[in-house]
Amino acid sequence: MIRQILHVDLDAFFVSVEQALRPSLKGKPVIVGGNPPRGVVASASYEARAQGVRAGMPLSRAHRLCPQAISLQVDFPRYRQVSEKFMNILADFSPYIEPVGLDEAYLDVTGSGSATEIASILKSRIKSELALTATVGIACCKVVAKIASGLAKPDGLLEVKPGKERGFLAPLLVARLPGVGKKTGQILRGMGVVTIGQLAALPLPLLRHTFGISGETLYRYANGIDQSEVEPPSPAKSISRETTFAEDTLDFSLLEAMLGCLSERVGDELRCQNRRARCITLKLKYADFKEITRSHILKVACQADQVIFEIGLGLLEKALAKSHKPVRLIGIKVSNLVGEEPQLSMLDSATEKLEKLDHVIDHIRRRYGYSLIQRGRTLSFNRLLPKWR
Ligand code: TTP
Ligand code: MG
């Protein structure tokens, strides 16, 4: 049976969420990003993109290209909330759903009727319930559906009919293929290959010889062949959050407050996933770009912000005692993740209490916003980085 796969991707996701909240921002060049001056663009409205602004670009460069752009700080908890609603809408259309990040998913709707009809109903529900626009690509496999949605953006709907995959892909640049980054693109250019059609015409043994196993994937993708199923991704092996400071710092209270904030975000994600961690790793990048990581293994897996923070803080104190170089970036990672249930009874009662408190705080924050409740350890942020919220 020929499959019907939808690739759904929200347009300018972070920016669109902000615009849905503040309609006066609609139709304007808007950028959502990290802290200036070192932050990068996470999402840019199509008006800002028209002036050359792209995701991943330093904010300073984005503002040079588009001086009138309105810059907003990222608000992950809010985007996560919207993402959950988006995924819930998708789940009404098929049990076979594969989320990719927050704003993107594959859906297998084989045998459920007209895929284009499903796609347009889905788009209008997203518009009416979330005030967002989505672009949908439809094809008989994931890779072609994804390329189709990429071409149809924004607010588009593009179907590649069965049998038309190769013709559809042929004129497109190879960079449209997942897995073709700068390096692969360069090698292909050296081989005289610019379009997907030219790539599809290369003999498989040559691609295997040049790119090893990924040469086979390239060959299949270029020919519109992708047998992979739509399935939920296997759970991540670790969760991490990190931040680069606007200026390199040795200010301990700032490092401590930032660590507190990052620990809460890691803890929140652990609890969202109903998982616990046994390994906590601190990451520091110094002003000279040298990077270190220091880890600690817990006896019992946990998900309490306080435990993550305290372990991280101990690692930070040790690292700073050894090196007095200013810090450029700080990050915290939890790994050796386990499911929640088997561990519960092993927690001591103090940790159990902390975790219960975290769940209550998570609940309040999801309802009323992240900054309604703030722990003492991040209070110094308000003084040091008045705009962090
Ligand atoms: P994308 O879907 O790649 O980008 P987008 O939704 O902003 O724009 P479009 O799909 O219309 O091209 O990524 C989804 C979100 O992920 C994006 O809104 C912000 C975040 N993101 C980053 O934080 N950093 C990045 O480098 C990219 C590409 C995305
Ligand atoms: Mg998107």
Coordinates of C-alpha atoms and ligand atoms in Angstrom, one line a residue:
M1 CA 0.0 0.0 0.0
I2 CA 1.3 3.5 -0.8
R3 CA 1.8 5.4 2.3
Q4 CA 0.5 9.0 3.0
I5 CA 2.9 10.9 5.1
L6 CA 2.4 14.5 6.3
H7 CA 5.2 16.7 7.5
V8 CA 3.9 19.5 9.5
D9 CA 6.0 22.5 10.6
L10 CA 4.9 25.7 12.3
D11 CA 6.0 28.9 10.6
A12 CA 8.5 31.1 12.4
F13 CA 7.5 29.2 15.6
F14 CA 8.9 31.3 18.5
V15 CA 8.2 34.6 16.7
S16 CA 4.6 33.5 15.8
V17 CA 3.8 32.6 19.4
E18 CA 4.9 36.1 20.5
Q19 CA 2.9 37.6 17.7
A20 CA -0.2 35.6 18.7
L21 CA 0.2 37.1 22.2
R22 CA 0.8 40.6 20.9
P23 CA -1.0 41.0 17.5
S24 CA 0.6 44.5 17.1
L25 CA 3.8 42.6 16.2
K26 CA 2.2 40.9 13.2
G27 CA 3.6 41.8 9.8
K28 CA 6.7 43.3 11.4
P29 CA 10.4 42.2 11.4
V30 CA 10.6 40.3 14.7
I31 CA 13.5 38.3 16.1
V32 CA 13.4 36.0 19.1
G33 CA 16.9 35.2 20.4
G34 CA 19.2 34.9 23.4
N35 CA 20.9 37.7 25.3
P36 CA 22.6 40.3 23.3
P37 CA 25.3 41.0 22.3
R38 CA 26.5 37.4 22.1
G39 CA 23.1 35.7 21.7
V40 CA 22.0 34.3 18.4
V41 CA 18.8 34.4 16.5
A42 CA 16.5 31.5 17.3
S43 CA 13.6 32.5 15.1
A44 CA 13.0 35.3 12.7
S45 CA 9.7 36.5 11.2
Y46 CA 9.5 36.3 7.4
E47 CA 9.7 40.1 7.3
A48 CA 13.1 39.9 9.0
R49 CA 14.2 37.1 6.8
A50 CA 13.5 39.2 3.8
Q51 CA 16.4 41.4 5.0
G52 CA 18.8 38.5 5.3
V53 CA 18.2 37.6 9.0
R54 CA 18.6 33.8 9.6
A55 CA 18.4 31.5 12.6
G56 CA 21.7 30.9 14.2
M57 CA 23.1 34.3 13.2
P58 CA 24.6 36.5 16.0
L59 CA 22.0 39.0 17.1
S60 CA 24.5 41.9 16.5
R61 CA 24.7 40.9 12.8
A62 CA 20.9 40.5 12.6
H63 CA 20.5 44.0 13.8
R64 CA 23.0 45.4 11.4
L65 CA 21.1 43.7 8.5
C66 CA 17.7 44.7 9.9
P67 CA 18.0 47.7 12.2
Q68 CA 14.2 48.2 12.6
A69 CA 13.8 44.5 13.9
I70 CA 12.0 44.1 17.2
S71 CA 14.0 41.8 19.4
L72 CA 12.4 39.6 22.0
Q73 CA 13.9 37.1 24.5
V74 CA 13.1 33.4 24.3
D75 CA 10.4 32.1 26.5
F76 CA 10.8 28.4 26.5
P77 CA 8.1 27.5 29.0
R78 CA 5.5 29.2 26.9
Y79 CA 6.8 27.6 23.6
R80 CA 6.6 24.2 25.3
Q81 CA 3.0 24.8 26.3
V82 CA 2.0 25.8 22.8
S83 CA 4.0 22.9 21.4
E84 CA 2.0 20.5 23.6
K85 CA -1.3 21.9 22.3
F86 CA 0.0 21.6 18.7
M87 CA 1.0 18.0 19.2
N88 CA -2.4 17.3 20.8
I89 CA -4.2 18.7 17.7
L90 CA -2.0 16.4 15.5
A91 CA -2.8 13.4 17.6
D92 CA -6.5 13.9 16.7
F93 CA -5.6 13.0 13.1
S94 CA -3.5 9.9 13.5
P95 CA -2.1 7.6 16.1
Y96 CA 1.1 7.5 14.1
I97 CA 2.9 10.7 15.0
E98 CA 6.6 11.5 15.3
P99 CA 7.4 14.8 16.9
V100 CA 10.7 16.4 15.9
G101 CA 11.5 19.2 18.3
L102 CA 8.8 21.5 19.4
D103 CA 7.2 22.7 16.2
E104 CA 7.5 19.9 13.7
A105 CA 6.1 16.4 13.3
Y106 CA 5.5 13.6 10.8
L107 CA 2.1 12.0 10.6
D108 CA 1.2 8.8 8.9
V109 CA -2.4 9.1 7.6
T110 CA -2.4 6.1 5.3
G111 CA -5.9 4.8 4.7
S112 CA -7.6 7.8 6.5
G113 CA -9.0 9.5 3.4
S114 CA -7.6 12.4 1.3
A115 CA -4.3 13.6 2.7
T116 CA -4.8 17.1 1.3
E117 CA -8.2 17.3 3.0
I118 CA -6.7 16.2 6.3
A119 CA -3.9 18.7 5.9
S120 CA -6.2 21.6 5.3
I121 CA -8.5 20.8 8.2
L122 CA -5.4 20.4 10.4
K123 CA -4.1 23.8 9.2
S124 CA -7.3 25.5 9.9
R125 CA -7.5 24.0 13.4
I126 CA -4.0 25.2 14.2
K127 CA -5.0 28.6 12.9
S128 CA -8.2 28.9 14.9
E129 CA -7.1 27.2 18.1
L130 CA -3.5 28.5 18.4
A131 CA -3.5 31.5 16.1
L132 CA -0.5 30.1 14.3
T133 CA 0.2 29.0 10.7
A134 CA 1.6 25.7 9.7
T135 CA 3.0 24.4 6.5
V136 CA 2.3 20.8 5.4
G137 CA 4.2 18.7 3.0
I138 CA 2.6 15.4 1.8
A139 CA 4.3 12.5 0.1
C140 CA 4.6 8.8 0.3
C141 CA 7.8 9.0 2.5
K142 CA 9.2 11.2 5.2
V143 CA 12.1 12.8 3.4
V144 CA 10.0 14.0 0.4
A145 CA 7.2 15.2 2.7
K146 CA 9.8 17.3 4.7
I147 CA 11.4 18.8 1.6
A148 CA 7.9 19.6 0.3
S149 CA 7.0 21.5 3.4
G150 CA 10.3 23.3 3.3
L151 CA 9.5 24.6 -0.2
A152 CA 5.9 25.5 0.6
K153 CA 6.7 27.8 3.6
P154 CA 5.1 29.9 5.0
D155 CA 1.4 28.9 5.4
G156 CA 1.7 26.4 2.6
L157 CA 0.4 23.0 1.6
L158 CA 2.3 20.9 -1.1
E159 CA 1.6 17.4 -2.1
V160 CA 4.0 15.3 -4.1
K161 CA 1.9 12.6 -5.8
P162 CA 3.2 9.0 -5.8
G163 CA 5.6 8.4 -8.6
K164 CA 6.5 12.0 -9.0
E165 CA 9.1 12.1 -6.3
R166 CA 12.2 12.0 -8.5
G167 CA 10.9 14.7 -10.9
F168 CA 10.0 16.9 -7.9
L169 CA 13.4 16.6 -6.3
A170 CA 15.5 16.8 -9.5
P171 CA 15.8 20.6 -9.9
L172 CA 16.3 21.3 -6.2
L173 CA 19.7 22.1 -4.8
V174 CA 21.4 19.3 -2.9
A175 CA 21.4 21.4 0.3
R176 CA 17.6 20.7 0.5
L177 CA 18.4 17.1 1.4
P178 CA 18.6 16.3 5.1
G179 CA 22.2 15.3 5.9
V180 CA 23.7 17.6 3.2
G181 CA 25.6 20.2 5.2
K182 CA 28.4 22.5 4.2
K183 CA 31.0 19.7 4.0
T184 CA 29.0 17.2 2.0
G185 CA 27.8 20.1 -0.2
Q186 CA 31.4 21.1 -0.9
I187 CA 32.5 17.5 -1.8
L188 CA 29.5 17.1 -4.1
R189 CA 30.2 20.4 -5.8
G190 CA 33.8 19.1 -6.3
M191 CA 32.2 16.2 -8.1
G192 CA 30.2 18.5 -10.3
V193 CA 26.9 17.9 -8.4
V194 CA 24.7 20.9 -7.6
T195 CA 21.2 19.6 -7.9
I196 CA 19.4 16.5 -6.4
G197 CA 18.8 15.2 -9.9
Q198 CA 22.6 15.2 -10.6
L199 CA 23.1 13.4 -7.3
A200 CA 20.5 10.8 -8.1
A201 CA 22.2 10.1 -11.4
L202 CA 25.6 9.1 -9.7
P203 CA 26.3 5.4 -9.4
L204 CA 25.7 4.1 -5.9
P205 CA 29.2 2.5 -5.6
L206 CA 30.8 5.9 -6.2
L207 CA 28.7 7.5 -3.4
R208 CA 29.5 4.6 -1.1
H209 CA 33.2 5.0 -1.8
T210 CA 33.1 8.7 -1.2
F211 CA 30.8 9.0 1.8
G212 CA 30.7 5.5 3.3
I213 CA 27.4 4.3 4.7
S214 CA 25.9 7.8 4.5
G215 CA 26.5 7.6 0.7
E216 CA 23.7 5.0 0.5
T217 CA 21.3 7.3 2.4
L218 CA 22.2 10.1 0.0
Y219 CA 21.5 7.9 -3.0
R220 CA 18.1 6.8 -1.6
Y221 CA 17.0 10.3 -0.6
A222 CA 18.1 11.8 -3.9
N223 CA 15.9 9.2 -5.6
G224 CA 12.9 9.9 -3.3
I225 CA 13.2 6.6 -1.4
D226 CA 12.8 6.6 2.4
Q227 CA 11.3 3.5 4.0
S228 CA 11.6 4.8 7.6
E229 CA 8.4 4.6 9.6
V230 CA 6.7 7.4 11.4
E231 CA 7.4 6.5 15.0
P232 CA 8.0 8.3 18.3
P233 CA 11.7 9.0 18.7
S234 CA 13.5 7.0 21.3
P235 CA 13.9 9.1 24.5
A236 CA 17.0 11.3 24.7
K237 CA 20.0 9.9 26.7
S238 CA 20.6 13.2 28.4
I239 CA 19.1 16.6 29.1
S240 CA 21.2 19.7 29.2
R241 CA 20.8 23.5 29.3
E242 CA 23.6 26.0 28.9
T243 CA 24.1 29.7 28.4
T244 CA 26.8 32.1 27.2
F245 CA 27.2 35.2 29.2
A246 CA 27.1 38.6 27.6
E247 CA 30.5 39.3 29.1
D248 CA 33.0 36.8 30.4
T249 CA 32.6 36.6 34.2
L250 CA 34.2 35.6 37.5
D251 CA 31.3 36.9 39.5
F252 CA 30.4 34.0 41.7
S253 CA 26.9 35.2 42.5
L254 CA 26.1 35.5 38.8
L255 CA 27.5 32.0 38.1
E256 CA 25.6 30.6 41.0
A257 CA 22.3 32.3 40.0
M258 CA 22.7 31.1 36.4
L259 CA 23.4 27.6 37.5
G260 CA 20.3 27.8 39.6
C261 CA 18.2 28.9 36.7
L262 CA 19.7 26.2 34.4
S263 CA 19.2 23.5 37.0
E264 CA 15.5 24.4 37.3
R265 CA 15.1 24.1 33.5
V266 CA 16.8 20.7 33.4
G267 CA 14.7 19.6 36.4
D268 CA 11.6 20.8 34.7
E269 CA 12.4 18.8 31.6
L270 CA 13.1 15.7 33.7
R271 CA 9.8 15.9 35.4
C272 CA 8.0 16.6 32.1
Q273 CA 9.5 13.3 30.8
N274 CA 8.8 11.5 34.1
R275 CA 12.4 10.6 34.4
R276 CA 15.2 10.8 36.9
A277 CA 19.0 11.2 36.5
R278 CA 21.9 9.5 38.1
C279 CA 24.7 11.6 36.5
I280 CA 25.1 15.3 36.8
T281 CA 27.7 17.1 34.7
L282 CA 28.8 20.7 34.9
K283 CA 30.2 22.3 31.7
L284 CA 32.3 25.5 31.7
K285 CA 33.8 27.3 28.7
Y286 CA 36.5 29.8 29.7
A287 CA 37.2 33.1 28.0
D288 CA 40.0 31.4 26.1
F289 CA 37.4 29.0 24.7
K290 CA 38.9 26.0 26.6
E291 CA 36.1 23.8 27.7
I292 CA 35.9 21.5 30.8
T293 CA 33.2 19.1 32.0
R294 CA 33.0 17.7 35.6
S295 CA 30.6 14.9 36.5
H296 CA 29.1 13.4 39.7
I297 CA 27.2 10.1 40.0
L298 CA 24.3 10.0 42.5
K299 CA 23.6 6.8 44.5
V300 CA 19.9 7.2 43.8
A301 CA 18.5 8.8 40.6
C302 CA 16.6 12.0 41.2
Q303 CA 14.7 14.9 39.5
A304 CA 14.8 17.6 42.2
D305 CA 16.0 21.0 41.1
Q306 CA 17.7 21.5 44.4
V307 CA 19.8 18.3 44.1
I308 CA 20.9 19.1 40.6
F309 CA 21.8 22.6 41.6
E310 CA 23.7 21.6 44.7
I311 CA 25.8 19.0 42.9
G312 CA 26.4 21.5 40.1
L313 CA 27.4 24.1 42.6
G314 CA 29.9 21.8 44.3
L315 CA 31.4 21.0 40.9
L316 CA 31.5 24.7 40.0
E317 CA 33.3 25.6 43.3
K318 CA 35.9 22.9 42.7
A319 CA 36.5 24.0 39.1
L320 CA 36.8 27.7 40.1
A321 CA 39.3 26.8 42.9
K322 CA 41.5 25.2 40.2
S323 CA 41.2 27.9 37.5
H324 CA 40.7 31.6 37.9
K325 CA 40.0 32.3 34.3
P326 CA 36.8 34.2 33.5
V327 CA 33.9 32.0 32.4
R328 CA 32.2 32.5 29.0
L329 CA 29.6 29.7 29.1
I330 CA 28.1 27.6 31.9
G331 CA 26.0 24.5 31.4
I332 CA 24.5 21.6 33.3
K333 CA 23.6 18.2 32.0
V334 CA 21.8 15.2 33.5
S335 CA 22.4 11.7 32.1
N336 CA 22.1 8.0 33.1
L337 CA 18.4 8.6 32.9
V338 CA 15.8 6.1 34.3
G339 CA 12.0 6.0 34.4
E340 CA 10.3 7.3 37.5
E341 CA 8.6 4.4 39.2
P342 CA 11.2 1.9 40.4
Q343 CA 13.3 4.6 42.1
L344 CA 10.6 6.3 44.2
S345 CA 10.8 4.2 47.3
M346 CA 14.6 4.6 47.4
L347 CA 14.5 8.3 47.8
D348 CA 15.1 9.7 51.3
S349 CA 12.2 11.7 52.6
A350 CA 13.9 15.1 52.3
T351 CA 14.5 14.5 48.5
E352 CA 11.0 13.2 48.1
K353 CA 9.6 16.4 49.6
L354 CA 11.8 18.5 47.4
E355 CA 10.5 16.7 44.3
K356 CA 6.9 17.1 45.4
L357 CA 7.5 20.9 45.9
D358 CA 9.0 21.0 42.4
H359 CA 5.9 19.5 40.9
V360 CA 3.7 22.1 42.6
I361 CA 6.0 24.9 41.3
D362 CA 6.0 23.4 37.8
H363 CA 2.2 23.4 37.9
I364 CA 1.9 27.0 39.0
R365 CA 4.5 28.2 36.4
R366 CA 2.7 26.4 33.6
R367 CA -0.5 28.1 34.6
Y368 CA 0.7 31.6 35.5
G369 CA 4.1 31.9 33.8
Y370 CA 7.7 31.1 34.8
S371 CA 8.5 34.2 36.7
L372 CA 5.5 34.1 39.2
I373 CA 7.6 31.9 41.5
Q374 CA 11.3 32.5 41.9
R375 CA 13.7 30.7 44.2
G376 CA 16.1 32.7 46.4
R377 CA 19.1 31.4 44.5
T378 CA 18.1 33.2 41.3
L379 CA 17.0 36.4 43.0
S380 CA 20.4 38.0 42.4
F381 CA 19.6 37.7 38.7
N382 CA 17.0 40.5 39.0
R383 CA 19.8 42.8 40.1
L384 CA 22.6 41.5 37.8
L385 CA 20.5 40.9 34.7
P386 CA 17.4 43.0 35.1
K387 CA 16.0 41.9 31.7
W388 CA 16.5 38.1 32.2
R389 CA 12.8 37.4 32.5
Ligands
TTP1 P1 12.4 25.9 12.7 O1 11.1 25.2 12.4 O2 13.6 25.5 12.0 O3 12.2 27.5 12.4 P2 11.0 28.4 12.6 O4 9.8 27.7 13.0 O5 11.3 29.6 13.4 O6 10.7 28.9 11.1 P3 10.2 28.1 9.8 O7 9.8 26.7 10.3 O8 9.0 28.9 9.3 O9 11.3 28.1 8.8 O10 12.6 25.8 14.2 C1 11.6 25.9 15.2 C2 12.0 26.7 16.4 O11 13.2 26.2 16.9 C3 12.3 28.1 16.1 O12 11.1 29.0 16.1 C4 13.3 28.5 17.1 C5 14.0 27.2 17.5 N1 15.3 27.2 16.8 C6 16.4 27.7 17.6 O13 16.3 27.9 18.8 N2 17.6 27.7 17.0 C7 17.8 27.5 15.7 O14 19.0 27.6 15.2 C8 16.7 27.0 14.9 C9 16.9 26.7 13.4 C10 15.5 26.9 15.5
MG2 MG 9.1 25.9 12.1

